Tab-separated table of C-alpha atoms and ligand atoms in Angstrom:
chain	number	residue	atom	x	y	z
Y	1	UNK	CA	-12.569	5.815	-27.817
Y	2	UNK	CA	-9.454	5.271	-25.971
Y	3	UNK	CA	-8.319	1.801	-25.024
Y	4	UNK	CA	-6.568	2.035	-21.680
Y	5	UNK	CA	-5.030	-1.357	-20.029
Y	6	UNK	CA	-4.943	-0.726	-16.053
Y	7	UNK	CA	-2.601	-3.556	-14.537
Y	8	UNK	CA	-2.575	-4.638	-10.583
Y	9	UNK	CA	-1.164	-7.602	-8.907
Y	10	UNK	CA	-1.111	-6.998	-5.197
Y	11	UNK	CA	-3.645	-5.661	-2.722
Y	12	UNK	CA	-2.376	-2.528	-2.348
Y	13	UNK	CA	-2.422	-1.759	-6.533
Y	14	UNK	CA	-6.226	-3.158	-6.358
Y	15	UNK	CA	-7.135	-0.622	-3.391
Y	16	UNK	CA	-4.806	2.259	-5.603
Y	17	UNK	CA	-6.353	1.740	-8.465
Y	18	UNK	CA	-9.963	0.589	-8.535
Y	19	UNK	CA	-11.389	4.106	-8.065
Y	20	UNK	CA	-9.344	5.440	-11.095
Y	21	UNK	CA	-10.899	2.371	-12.931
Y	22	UNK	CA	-14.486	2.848	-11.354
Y	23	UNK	CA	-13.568	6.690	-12.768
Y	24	UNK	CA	-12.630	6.188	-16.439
Y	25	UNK	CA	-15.411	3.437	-16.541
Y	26	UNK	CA	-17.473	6.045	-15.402
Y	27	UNK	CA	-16.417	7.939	-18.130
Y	28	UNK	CA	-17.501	5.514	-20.826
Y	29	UNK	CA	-17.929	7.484	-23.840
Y	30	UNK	CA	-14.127	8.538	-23.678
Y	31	UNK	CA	-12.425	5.162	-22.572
Y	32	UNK	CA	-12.616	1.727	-23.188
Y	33	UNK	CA	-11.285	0.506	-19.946
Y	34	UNK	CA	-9.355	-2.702	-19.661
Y	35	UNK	CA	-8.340	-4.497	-16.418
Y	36	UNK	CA	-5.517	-7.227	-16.764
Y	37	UNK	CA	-4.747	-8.525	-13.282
Y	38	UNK	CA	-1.818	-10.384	-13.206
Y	39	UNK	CA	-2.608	-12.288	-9.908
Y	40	UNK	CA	0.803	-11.938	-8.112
Y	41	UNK	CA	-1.072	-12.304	-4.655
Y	42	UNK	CA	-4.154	-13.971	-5.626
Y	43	UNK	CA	-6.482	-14.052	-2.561
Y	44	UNK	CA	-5.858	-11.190	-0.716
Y	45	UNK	CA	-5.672	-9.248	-4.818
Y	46	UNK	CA	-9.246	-10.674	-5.620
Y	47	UNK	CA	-10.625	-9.764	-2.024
Y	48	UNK	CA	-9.879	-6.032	-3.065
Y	49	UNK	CA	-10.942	-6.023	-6.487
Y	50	UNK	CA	-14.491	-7.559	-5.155
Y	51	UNK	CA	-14.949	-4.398	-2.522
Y	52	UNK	CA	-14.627	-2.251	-5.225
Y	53	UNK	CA	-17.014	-4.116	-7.894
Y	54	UNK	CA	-14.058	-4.472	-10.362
Y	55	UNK	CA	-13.717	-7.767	-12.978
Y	56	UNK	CA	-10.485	-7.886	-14.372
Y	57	UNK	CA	-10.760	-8.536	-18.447
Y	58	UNK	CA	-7.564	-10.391	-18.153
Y	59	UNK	CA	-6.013	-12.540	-15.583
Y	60	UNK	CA	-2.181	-13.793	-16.005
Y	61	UNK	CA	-2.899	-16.314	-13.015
Y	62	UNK	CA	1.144	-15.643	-12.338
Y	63	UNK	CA	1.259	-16.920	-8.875
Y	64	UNK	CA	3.044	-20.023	-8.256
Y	65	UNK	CA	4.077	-21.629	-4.523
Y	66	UNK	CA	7.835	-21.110	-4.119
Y	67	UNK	CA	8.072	-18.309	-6.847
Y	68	UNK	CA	11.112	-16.414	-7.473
Y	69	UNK	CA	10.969	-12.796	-8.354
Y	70	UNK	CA	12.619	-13.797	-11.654
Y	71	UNK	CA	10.057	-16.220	-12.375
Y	72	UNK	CA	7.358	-14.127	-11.709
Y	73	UNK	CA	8.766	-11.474	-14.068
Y	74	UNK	CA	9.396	-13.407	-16.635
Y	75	UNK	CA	5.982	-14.769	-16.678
Y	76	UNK	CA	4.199	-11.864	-16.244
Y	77	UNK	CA	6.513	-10.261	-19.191
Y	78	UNK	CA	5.544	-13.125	-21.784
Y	79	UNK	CA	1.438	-12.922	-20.851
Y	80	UNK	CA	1.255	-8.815	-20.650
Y	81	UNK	CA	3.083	-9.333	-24.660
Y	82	UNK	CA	0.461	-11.678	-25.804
Y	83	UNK	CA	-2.081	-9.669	-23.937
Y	84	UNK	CA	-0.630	-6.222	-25.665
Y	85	UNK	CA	-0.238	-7.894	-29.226
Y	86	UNK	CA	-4.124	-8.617	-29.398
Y	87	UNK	CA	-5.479	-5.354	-27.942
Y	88	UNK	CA	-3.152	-2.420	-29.012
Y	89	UNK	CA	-4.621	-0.015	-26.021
Y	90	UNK	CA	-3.053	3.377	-25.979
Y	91	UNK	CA	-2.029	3.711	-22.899
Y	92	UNK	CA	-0.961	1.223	-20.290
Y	93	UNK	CA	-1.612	2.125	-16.769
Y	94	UNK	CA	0.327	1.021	-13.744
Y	95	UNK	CA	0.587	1.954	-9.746
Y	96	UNK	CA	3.526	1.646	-7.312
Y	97	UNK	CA	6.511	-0.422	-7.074
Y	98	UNK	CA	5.718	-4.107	-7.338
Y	99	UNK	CA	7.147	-6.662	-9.734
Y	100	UNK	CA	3.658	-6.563	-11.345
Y	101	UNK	CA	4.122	-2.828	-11.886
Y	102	UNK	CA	7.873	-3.207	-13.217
Y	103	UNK	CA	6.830	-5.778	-15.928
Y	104	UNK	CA	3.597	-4.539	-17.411
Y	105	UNK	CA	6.240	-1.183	-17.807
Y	106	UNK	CA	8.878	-2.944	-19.272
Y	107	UNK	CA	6.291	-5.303	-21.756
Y	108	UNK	CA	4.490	-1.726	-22.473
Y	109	UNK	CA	7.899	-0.195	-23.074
Y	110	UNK	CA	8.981	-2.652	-25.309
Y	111	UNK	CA	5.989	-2.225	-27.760
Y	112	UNK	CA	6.149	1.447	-27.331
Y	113	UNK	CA	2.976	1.443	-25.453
Y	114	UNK	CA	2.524	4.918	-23.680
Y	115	UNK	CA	2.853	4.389	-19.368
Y	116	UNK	CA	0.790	5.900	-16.867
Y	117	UNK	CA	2.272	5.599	-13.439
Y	118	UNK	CA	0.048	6.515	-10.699
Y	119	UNK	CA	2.053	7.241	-7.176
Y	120	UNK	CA	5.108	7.853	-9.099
Y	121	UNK	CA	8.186	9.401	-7.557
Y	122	UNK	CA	8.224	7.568	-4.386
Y	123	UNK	CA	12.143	7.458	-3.132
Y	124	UNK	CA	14.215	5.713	0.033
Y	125	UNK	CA	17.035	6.063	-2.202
Y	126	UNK	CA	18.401	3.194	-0.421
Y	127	UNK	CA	17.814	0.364	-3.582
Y	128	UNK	CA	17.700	-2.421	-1.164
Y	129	UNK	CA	15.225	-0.611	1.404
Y	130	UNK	CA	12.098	-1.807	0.388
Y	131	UNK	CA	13.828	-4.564	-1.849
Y	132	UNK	CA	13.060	-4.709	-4.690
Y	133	UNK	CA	10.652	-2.356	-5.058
Y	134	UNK	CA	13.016	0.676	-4.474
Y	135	UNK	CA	14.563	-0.520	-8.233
Y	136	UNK	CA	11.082	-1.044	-9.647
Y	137	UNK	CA	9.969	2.273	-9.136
Y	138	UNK	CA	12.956	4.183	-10.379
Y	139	UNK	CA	13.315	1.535	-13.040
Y	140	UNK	CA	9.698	2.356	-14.030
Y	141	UNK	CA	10.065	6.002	-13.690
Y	142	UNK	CA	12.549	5.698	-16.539
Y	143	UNK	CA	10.083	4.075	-18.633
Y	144	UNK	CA	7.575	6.044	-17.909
Y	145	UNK	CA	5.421	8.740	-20.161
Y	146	UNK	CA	2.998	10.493	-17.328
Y	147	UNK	CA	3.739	10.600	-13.854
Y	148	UNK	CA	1.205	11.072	-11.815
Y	149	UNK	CA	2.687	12.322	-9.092
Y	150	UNK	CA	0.766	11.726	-5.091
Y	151	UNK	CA	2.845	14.566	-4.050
Y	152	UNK	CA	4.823	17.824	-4.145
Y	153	UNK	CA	7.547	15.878	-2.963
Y	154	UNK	CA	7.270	12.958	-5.548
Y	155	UNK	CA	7.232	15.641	-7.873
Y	156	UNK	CA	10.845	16.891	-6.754
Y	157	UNK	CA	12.250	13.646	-6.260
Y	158	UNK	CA	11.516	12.955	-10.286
Y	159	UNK	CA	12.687	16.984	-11.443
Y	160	UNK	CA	15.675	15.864	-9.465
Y	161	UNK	CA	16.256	13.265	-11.757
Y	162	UNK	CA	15.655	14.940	-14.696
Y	163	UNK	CA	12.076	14.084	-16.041
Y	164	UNK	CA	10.517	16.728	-17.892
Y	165	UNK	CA	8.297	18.899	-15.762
Y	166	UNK	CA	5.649	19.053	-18.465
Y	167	UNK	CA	4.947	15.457	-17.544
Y	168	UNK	CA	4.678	15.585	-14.437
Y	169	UNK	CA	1.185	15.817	-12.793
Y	170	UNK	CA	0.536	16.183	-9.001
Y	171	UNK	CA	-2.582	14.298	-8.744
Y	172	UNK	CA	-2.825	13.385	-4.875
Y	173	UNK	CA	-3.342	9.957	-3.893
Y	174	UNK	CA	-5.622	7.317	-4.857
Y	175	UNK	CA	-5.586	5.788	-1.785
Y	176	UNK	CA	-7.480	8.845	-0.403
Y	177	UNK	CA	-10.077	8.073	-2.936
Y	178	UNK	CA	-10.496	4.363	-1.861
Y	179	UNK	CA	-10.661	5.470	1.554
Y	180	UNK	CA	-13.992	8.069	0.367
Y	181	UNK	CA	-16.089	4.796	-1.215
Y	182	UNK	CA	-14.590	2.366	1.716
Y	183	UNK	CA	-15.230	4.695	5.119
Y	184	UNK	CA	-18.676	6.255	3.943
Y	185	UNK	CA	-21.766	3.872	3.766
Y	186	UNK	CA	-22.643	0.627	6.343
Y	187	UNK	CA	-19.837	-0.827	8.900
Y	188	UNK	CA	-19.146	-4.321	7.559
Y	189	UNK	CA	-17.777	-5.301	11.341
Y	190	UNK	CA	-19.818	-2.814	13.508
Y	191	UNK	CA	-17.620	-1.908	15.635
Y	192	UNK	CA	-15.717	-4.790	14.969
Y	193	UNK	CA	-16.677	-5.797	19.708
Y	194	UNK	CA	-13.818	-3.811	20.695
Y	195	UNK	CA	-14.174	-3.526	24.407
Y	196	UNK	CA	-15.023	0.236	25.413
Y	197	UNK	CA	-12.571	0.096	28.270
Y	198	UNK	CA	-9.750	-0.848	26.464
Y	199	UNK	CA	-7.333	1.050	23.635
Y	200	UNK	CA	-6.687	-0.944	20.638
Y	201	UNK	CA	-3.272	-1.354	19.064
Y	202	UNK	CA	-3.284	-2.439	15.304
Y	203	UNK	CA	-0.323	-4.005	14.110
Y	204	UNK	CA	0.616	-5.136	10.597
Y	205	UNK	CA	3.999	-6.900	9.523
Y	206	UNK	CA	4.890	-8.738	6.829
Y	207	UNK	CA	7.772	-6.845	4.308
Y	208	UNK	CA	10.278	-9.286	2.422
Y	209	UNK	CA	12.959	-7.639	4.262
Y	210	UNK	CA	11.275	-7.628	7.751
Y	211	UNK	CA	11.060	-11.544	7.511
Y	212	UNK	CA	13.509	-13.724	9.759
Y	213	UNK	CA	15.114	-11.847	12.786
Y	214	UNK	CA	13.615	-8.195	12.188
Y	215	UNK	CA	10.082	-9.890	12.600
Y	216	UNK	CA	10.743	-11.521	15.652
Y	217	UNK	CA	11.861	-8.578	16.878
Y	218	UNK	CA	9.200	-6.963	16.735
Y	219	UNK	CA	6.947	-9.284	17.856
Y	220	UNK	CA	8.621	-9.749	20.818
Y	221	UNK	CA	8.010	-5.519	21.732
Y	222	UNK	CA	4.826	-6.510	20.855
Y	223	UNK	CA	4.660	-9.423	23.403
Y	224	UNK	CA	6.235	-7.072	26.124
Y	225	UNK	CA	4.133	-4.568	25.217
Y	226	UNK	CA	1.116	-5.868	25.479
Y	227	UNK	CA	1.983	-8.088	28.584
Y	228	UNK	CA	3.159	-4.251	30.533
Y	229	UNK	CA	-0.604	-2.490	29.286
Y	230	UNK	CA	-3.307	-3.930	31.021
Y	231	UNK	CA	-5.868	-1.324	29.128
Y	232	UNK	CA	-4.642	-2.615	25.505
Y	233	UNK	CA	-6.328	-4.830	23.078
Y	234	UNK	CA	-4.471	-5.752	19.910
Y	235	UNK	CA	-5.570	-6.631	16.883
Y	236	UNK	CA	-3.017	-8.161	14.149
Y	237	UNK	CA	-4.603	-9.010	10.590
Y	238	UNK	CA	-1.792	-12.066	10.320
Y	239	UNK	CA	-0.327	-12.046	5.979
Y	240	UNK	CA	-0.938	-15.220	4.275
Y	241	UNK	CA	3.073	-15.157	4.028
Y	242	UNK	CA	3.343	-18.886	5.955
Y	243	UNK	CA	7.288	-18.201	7.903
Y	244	UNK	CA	4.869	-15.132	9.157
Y	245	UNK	CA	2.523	-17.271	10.232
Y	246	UNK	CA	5.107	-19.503	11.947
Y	247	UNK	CA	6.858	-16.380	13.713
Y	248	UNK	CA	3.303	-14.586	15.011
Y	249	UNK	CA	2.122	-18.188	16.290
Y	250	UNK	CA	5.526	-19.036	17.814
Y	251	UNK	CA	6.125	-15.397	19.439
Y	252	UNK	CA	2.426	-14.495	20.152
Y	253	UNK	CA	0.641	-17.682	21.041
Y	254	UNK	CA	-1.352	-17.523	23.958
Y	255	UNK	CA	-0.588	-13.995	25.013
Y	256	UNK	CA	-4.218	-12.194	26.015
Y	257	UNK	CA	-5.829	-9.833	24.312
Y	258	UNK	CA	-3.514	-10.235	21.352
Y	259	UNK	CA	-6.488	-10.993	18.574
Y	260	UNK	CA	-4.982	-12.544	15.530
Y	261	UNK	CA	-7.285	-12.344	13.282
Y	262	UNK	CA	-7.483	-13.592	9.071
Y	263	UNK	CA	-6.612	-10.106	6.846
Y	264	UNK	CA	-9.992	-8.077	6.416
Y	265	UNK	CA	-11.200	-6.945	2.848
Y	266	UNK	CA	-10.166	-3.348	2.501
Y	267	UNK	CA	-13.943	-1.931	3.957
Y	268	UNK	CA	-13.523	-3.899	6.797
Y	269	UNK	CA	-10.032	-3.063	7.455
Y	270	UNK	CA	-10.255	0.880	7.100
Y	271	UNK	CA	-13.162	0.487	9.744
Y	272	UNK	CA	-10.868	-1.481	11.744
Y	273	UNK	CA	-8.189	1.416	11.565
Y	274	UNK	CA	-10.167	3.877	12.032
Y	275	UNK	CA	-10.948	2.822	15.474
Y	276	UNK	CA	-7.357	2.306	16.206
Y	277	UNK	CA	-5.667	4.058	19.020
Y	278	UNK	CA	-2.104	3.143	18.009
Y	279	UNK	CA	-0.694	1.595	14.927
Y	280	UNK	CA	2.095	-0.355	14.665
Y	281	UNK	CA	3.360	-1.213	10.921
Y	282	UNK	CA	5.836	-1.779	8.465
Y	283	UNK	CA	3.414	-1.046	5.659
Y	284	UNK	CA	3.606	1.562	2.942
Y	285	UNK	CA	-0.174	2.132	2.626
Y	286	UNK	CA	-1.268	1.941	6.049
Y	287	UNK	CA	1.128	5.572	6.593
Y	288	UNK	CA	-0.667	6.832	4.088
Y	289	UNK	CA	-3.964	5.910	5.579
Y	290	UNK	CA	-2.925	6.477	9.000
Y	291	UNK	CA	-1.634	9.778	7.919
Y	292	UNK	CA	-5.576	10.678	6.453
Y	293	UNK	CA	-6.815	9.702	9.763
Y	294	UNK	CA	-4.562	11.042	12.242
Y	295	UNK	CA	-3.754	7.693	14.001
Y	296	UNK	CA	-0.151	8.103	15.832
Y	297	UNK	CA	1.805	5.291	14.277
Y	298	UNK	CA	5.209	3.710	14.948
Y	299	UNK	CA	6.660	2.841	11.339
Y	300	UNK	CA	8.662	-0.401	11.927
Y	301	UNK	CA	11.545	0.603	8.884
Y	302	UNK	CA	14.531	2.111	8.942
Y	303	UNK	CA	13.544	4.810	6.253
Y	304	UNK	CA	10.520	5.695	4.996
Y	305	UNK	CA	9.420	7.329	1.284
Y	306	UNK	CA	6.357	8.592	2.937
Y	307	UNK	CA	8.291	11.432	3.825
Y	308	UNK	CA	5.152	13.671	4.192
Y	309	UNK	CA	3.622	12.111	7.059
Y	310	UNK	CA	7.156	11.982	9.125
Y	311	UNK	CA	7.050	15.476	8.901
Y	312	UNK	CA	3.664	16.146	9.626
Y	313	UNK	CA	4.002	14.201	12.762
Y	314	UNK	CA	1.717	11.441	12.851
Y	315	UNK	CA	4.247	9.008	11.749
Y	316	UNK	CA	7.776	7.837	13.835
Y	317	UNK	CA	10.127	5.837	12.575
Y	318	UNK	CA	11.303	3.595	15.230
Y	319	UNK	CA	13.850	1.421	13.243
Y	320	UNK	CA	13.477	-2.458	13.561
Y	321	UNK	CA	15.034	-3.362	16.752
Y	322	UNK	CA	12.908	-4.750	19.330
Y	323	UNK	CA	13.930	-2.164	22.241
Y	324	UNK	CA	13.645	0.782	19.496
Y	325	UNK	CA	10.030	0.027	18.555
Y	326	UNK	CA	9.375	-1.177	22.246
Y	327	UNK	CA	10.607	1.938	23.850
Y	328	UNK	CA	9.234	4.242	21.373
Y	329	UNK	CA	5.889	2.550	21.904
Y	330	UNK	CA	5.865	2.255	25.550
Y	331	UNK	CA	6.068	6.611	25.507
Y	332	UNK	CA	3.804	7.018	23.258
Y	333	UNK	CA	0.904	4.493	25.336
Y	334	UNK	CA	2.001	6.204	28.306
Y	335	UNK	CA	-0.940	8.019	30.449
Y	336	UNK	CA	-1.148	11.555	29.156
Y	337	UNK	CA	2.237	11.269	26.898
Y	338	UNK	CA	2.510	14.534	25.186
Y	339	UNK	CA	4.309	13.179	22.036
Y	340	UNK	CA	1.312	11.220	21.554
Y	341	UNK	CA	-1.178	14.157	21.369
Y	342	UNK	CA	0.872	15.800	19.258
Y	343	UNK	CA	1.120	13.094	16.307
Y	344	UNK	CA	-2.922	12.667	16.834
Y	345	UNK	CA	-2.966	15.058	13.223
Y	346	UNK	CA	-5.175	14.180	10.409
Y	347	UNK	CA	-4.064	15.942	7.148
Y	348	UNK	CA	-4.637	16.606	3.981
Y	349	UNK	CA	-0.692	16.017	2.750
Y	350	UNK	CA	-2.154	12.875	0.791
Y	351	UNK	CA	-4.650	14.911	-1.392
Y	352	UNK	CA	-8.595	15.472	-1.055
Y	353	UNK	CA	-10.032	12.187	-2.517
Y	354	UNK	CA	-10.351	13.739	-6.209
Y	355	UNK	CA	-6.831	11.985	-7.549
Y	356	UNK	CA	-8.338	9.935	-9.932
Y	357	UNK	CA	-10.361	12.399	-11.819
Y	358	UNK	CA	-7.276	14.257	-12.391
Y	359	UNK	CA	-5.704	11.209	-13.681
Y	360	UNK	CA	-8.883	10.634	-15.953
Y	361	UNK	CA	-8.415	14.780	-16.511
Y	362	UNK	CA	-4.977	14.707	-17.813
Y	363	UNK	CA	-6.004	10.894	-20.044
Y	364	UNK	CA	-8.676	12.730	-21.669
Y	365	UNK	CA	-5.928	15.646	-22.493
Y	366	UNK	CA	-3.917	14.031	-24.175
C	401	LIG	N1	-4.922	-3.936	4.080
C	401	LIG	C1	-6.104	-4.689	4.029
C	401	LIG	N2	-6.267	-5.708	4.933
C	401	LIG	C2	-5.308	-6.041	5.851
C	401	LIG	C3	-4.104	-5.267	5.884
C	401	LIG	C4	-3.950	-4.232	4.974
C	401	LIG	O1	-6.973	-4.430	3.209
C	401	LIG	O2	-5.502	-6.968	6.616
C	401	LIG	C5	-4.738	-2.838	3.126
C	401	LIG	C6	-4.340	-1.519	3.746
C	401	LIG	O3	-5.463	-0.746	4.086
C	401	LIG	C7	-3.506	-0.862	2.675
C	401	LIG	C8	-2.907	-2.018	1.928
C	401	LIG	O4	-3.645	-3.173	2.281
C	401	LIG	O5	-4.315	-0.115	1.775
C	401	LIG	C9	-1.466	-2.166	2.327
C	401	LIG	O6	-0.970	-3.322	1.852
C	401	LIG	P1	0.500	-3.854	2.199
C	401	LIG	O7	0.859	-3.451	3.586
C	401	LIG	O8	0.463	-5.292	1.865
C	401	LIG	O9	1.412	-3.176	1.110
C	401	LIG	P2	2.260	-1.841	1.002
C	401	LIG	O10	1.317	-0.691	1.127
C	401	LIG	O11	3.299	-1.885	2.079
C	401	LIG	O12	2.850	-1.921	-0.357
């Protein structure tokens, strides 16, 4: 048998990597699957991990109130060496960019544990843009063993910087797996009452370096927005984050149809955004997802590694400036706007839903 550790903190590594886990449990003759959450986000991580069925082994319980990212890796970095001193497992697994991610690596790498890292090769190139997760997944990369690569591009990005092509697997992304067990099967929120006469607008905000003056920004093109298109509901799943609580209640108060709403478990929430006419985001994920689907969204970033679905059209960037992402979204909710039809693509640029049985593939291989 082969011990394998799979580590998540965050949402996003829960919906990434509970159908590689449901996989290699489902292989259960080959691996002996071990989950180690490290709880960096705890509510919103444990909402995820209970769509998919998944019990962590292990949890590190990291999160404190006030935490510094220091603190947190330093924590995490003591527990995941305890954790790896008493099980050995051959390979440690790990998704993404987060400071979870980055110190399972570096706690694997310093027992000379072999890495997986699923969606590696992800690049802004700009190490402050998404801070810090920009470092964390070159910093990782250079740690790693197997990359497991979502795309051709990924694949270039780490060639580029000089890891051997042998190790280097294009796998697709998991995400497009989560999305096949989350949008087949029952509607948690039929139709979640969205009023047939109007086009809903999702919006999602919430990045470290969106917080302060970028955020009100955008809320405020939201507010105009919203206030200028009589035929628009919005719905805004509002992060736990509390200064963006404070901002969306300050900013967004009592405007109508503006539905802020708690964040939905993952099920819930693809159903929501798959009903969405418009989406409005500064999330990593939700391009991806949007991308699957063929929503039109306006990326609230300055630069984006999802590289893929800029060029296949169904995401803009419209930088963080309020008039940017309110004049970019005012032509693309116009009657009949052109641009808009012509992002309304879904593809298949984020693989076919089978990433994580090439993962397990290429585990059993080696
Ligand atoms: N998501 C969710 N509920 C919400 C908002 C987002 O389940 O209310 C999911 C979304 O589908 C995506 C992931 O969370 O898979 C994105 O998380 P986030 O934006 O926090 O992180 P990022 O992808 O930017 O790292």
């Amino acid at each position: 048998m082969k011990k394998v550790m799979v580590v998540m903190g965050t949402r996003p590594e829960a919906i990434k990597l509970c159908p590689l886990v449901l996989e290699l449990k489902r292989r259960n003759t080959v691996f002996d699957v071990l989950v180690c959450s490290t709880g960096q986000h705890r509510a919103m991580l444990d909402s995820a991990l209970e769509a998919f069925s998944v019990k962590p082994d292990f949890d590190l319980d990291a999160m404190r109130t006030g935490q510094t990212a220091s603190d947190l890796t330093g924590r995490i970095l003591r527990r995941m060496d305890e954790i790896l001193d008493a099980e050995s497992p051959e390979f440690v697994l790990v998704q993404g960019d987060t400071t979870s991610a980055f110190s399972a690596a570096l706690a694997a790498f310093h027992r000379k544990i072999p890495i997986g890292h699923v969606e590696a090769g992800l690049r802004t190139y700009h190490m402050h843009d998404p801070f810090p997760e920009e470092f964390h997944r070159q910093a990782i990369s250079l740690m790693t063993d197997y990359h497991f690569a979502p795309t051709v591009t990924a694949k270039r990005n780490l060639l580029r910087e000089g890891k051997h092509e042998s190790r280097i697997y294009i796998t697709g992304n998991t995400v497009v797996d989560a999305m096949r067990l989350t949008l087949t099967g029952k509607r948690p929120f039929s139709d979640w009452n969205l009023p047939s006469d109007k086009r809903m607008l999702l919006f999602t905000a919430h990045r470290k370096e969106s917080i302060g003056e970028r955020l009100c920004g955008m809320l405020r093109a939201l507010r105009r927005i919203v206030e200028e298109t009589p035929d628009l509901i919005v719905y805004y799943p509002v992060h736990h984050n509390p200064e963006v609580r404070r901002a969306a209640i300050d900013i967004l108060k009592g405007v109508p149809r503006i539905r802020m709403i708690e964040p939905p478990e993952i099920v819930s929430f693809h159903h929501l955004l798959s009903r969405a006419y418009l989406i409005l985001t500064d999330s990593g994920g939700i391009q991806e997802e949007a991308s699957v689907l063929g929503i039109p969204t306006v990326v609230m970033r300055y630069s984006s590694e999802r590289t893929e679905g800029m060029r296949s059209g169904v995401l803009k960037l419209a930088g963080c400036s309020e008039q940017g992402i309110y004049e970019l979204t005012k032509k693309l909710l116009s009657p009949k706007s052109v641009d808009y039809e012509m992002m309304k693509r879904p593809s298949a640029i984020y693989g076919d839903g089978n990433a994580s049985i090439r993962i397990a593939d290429v585990l059993m291989r080696i």
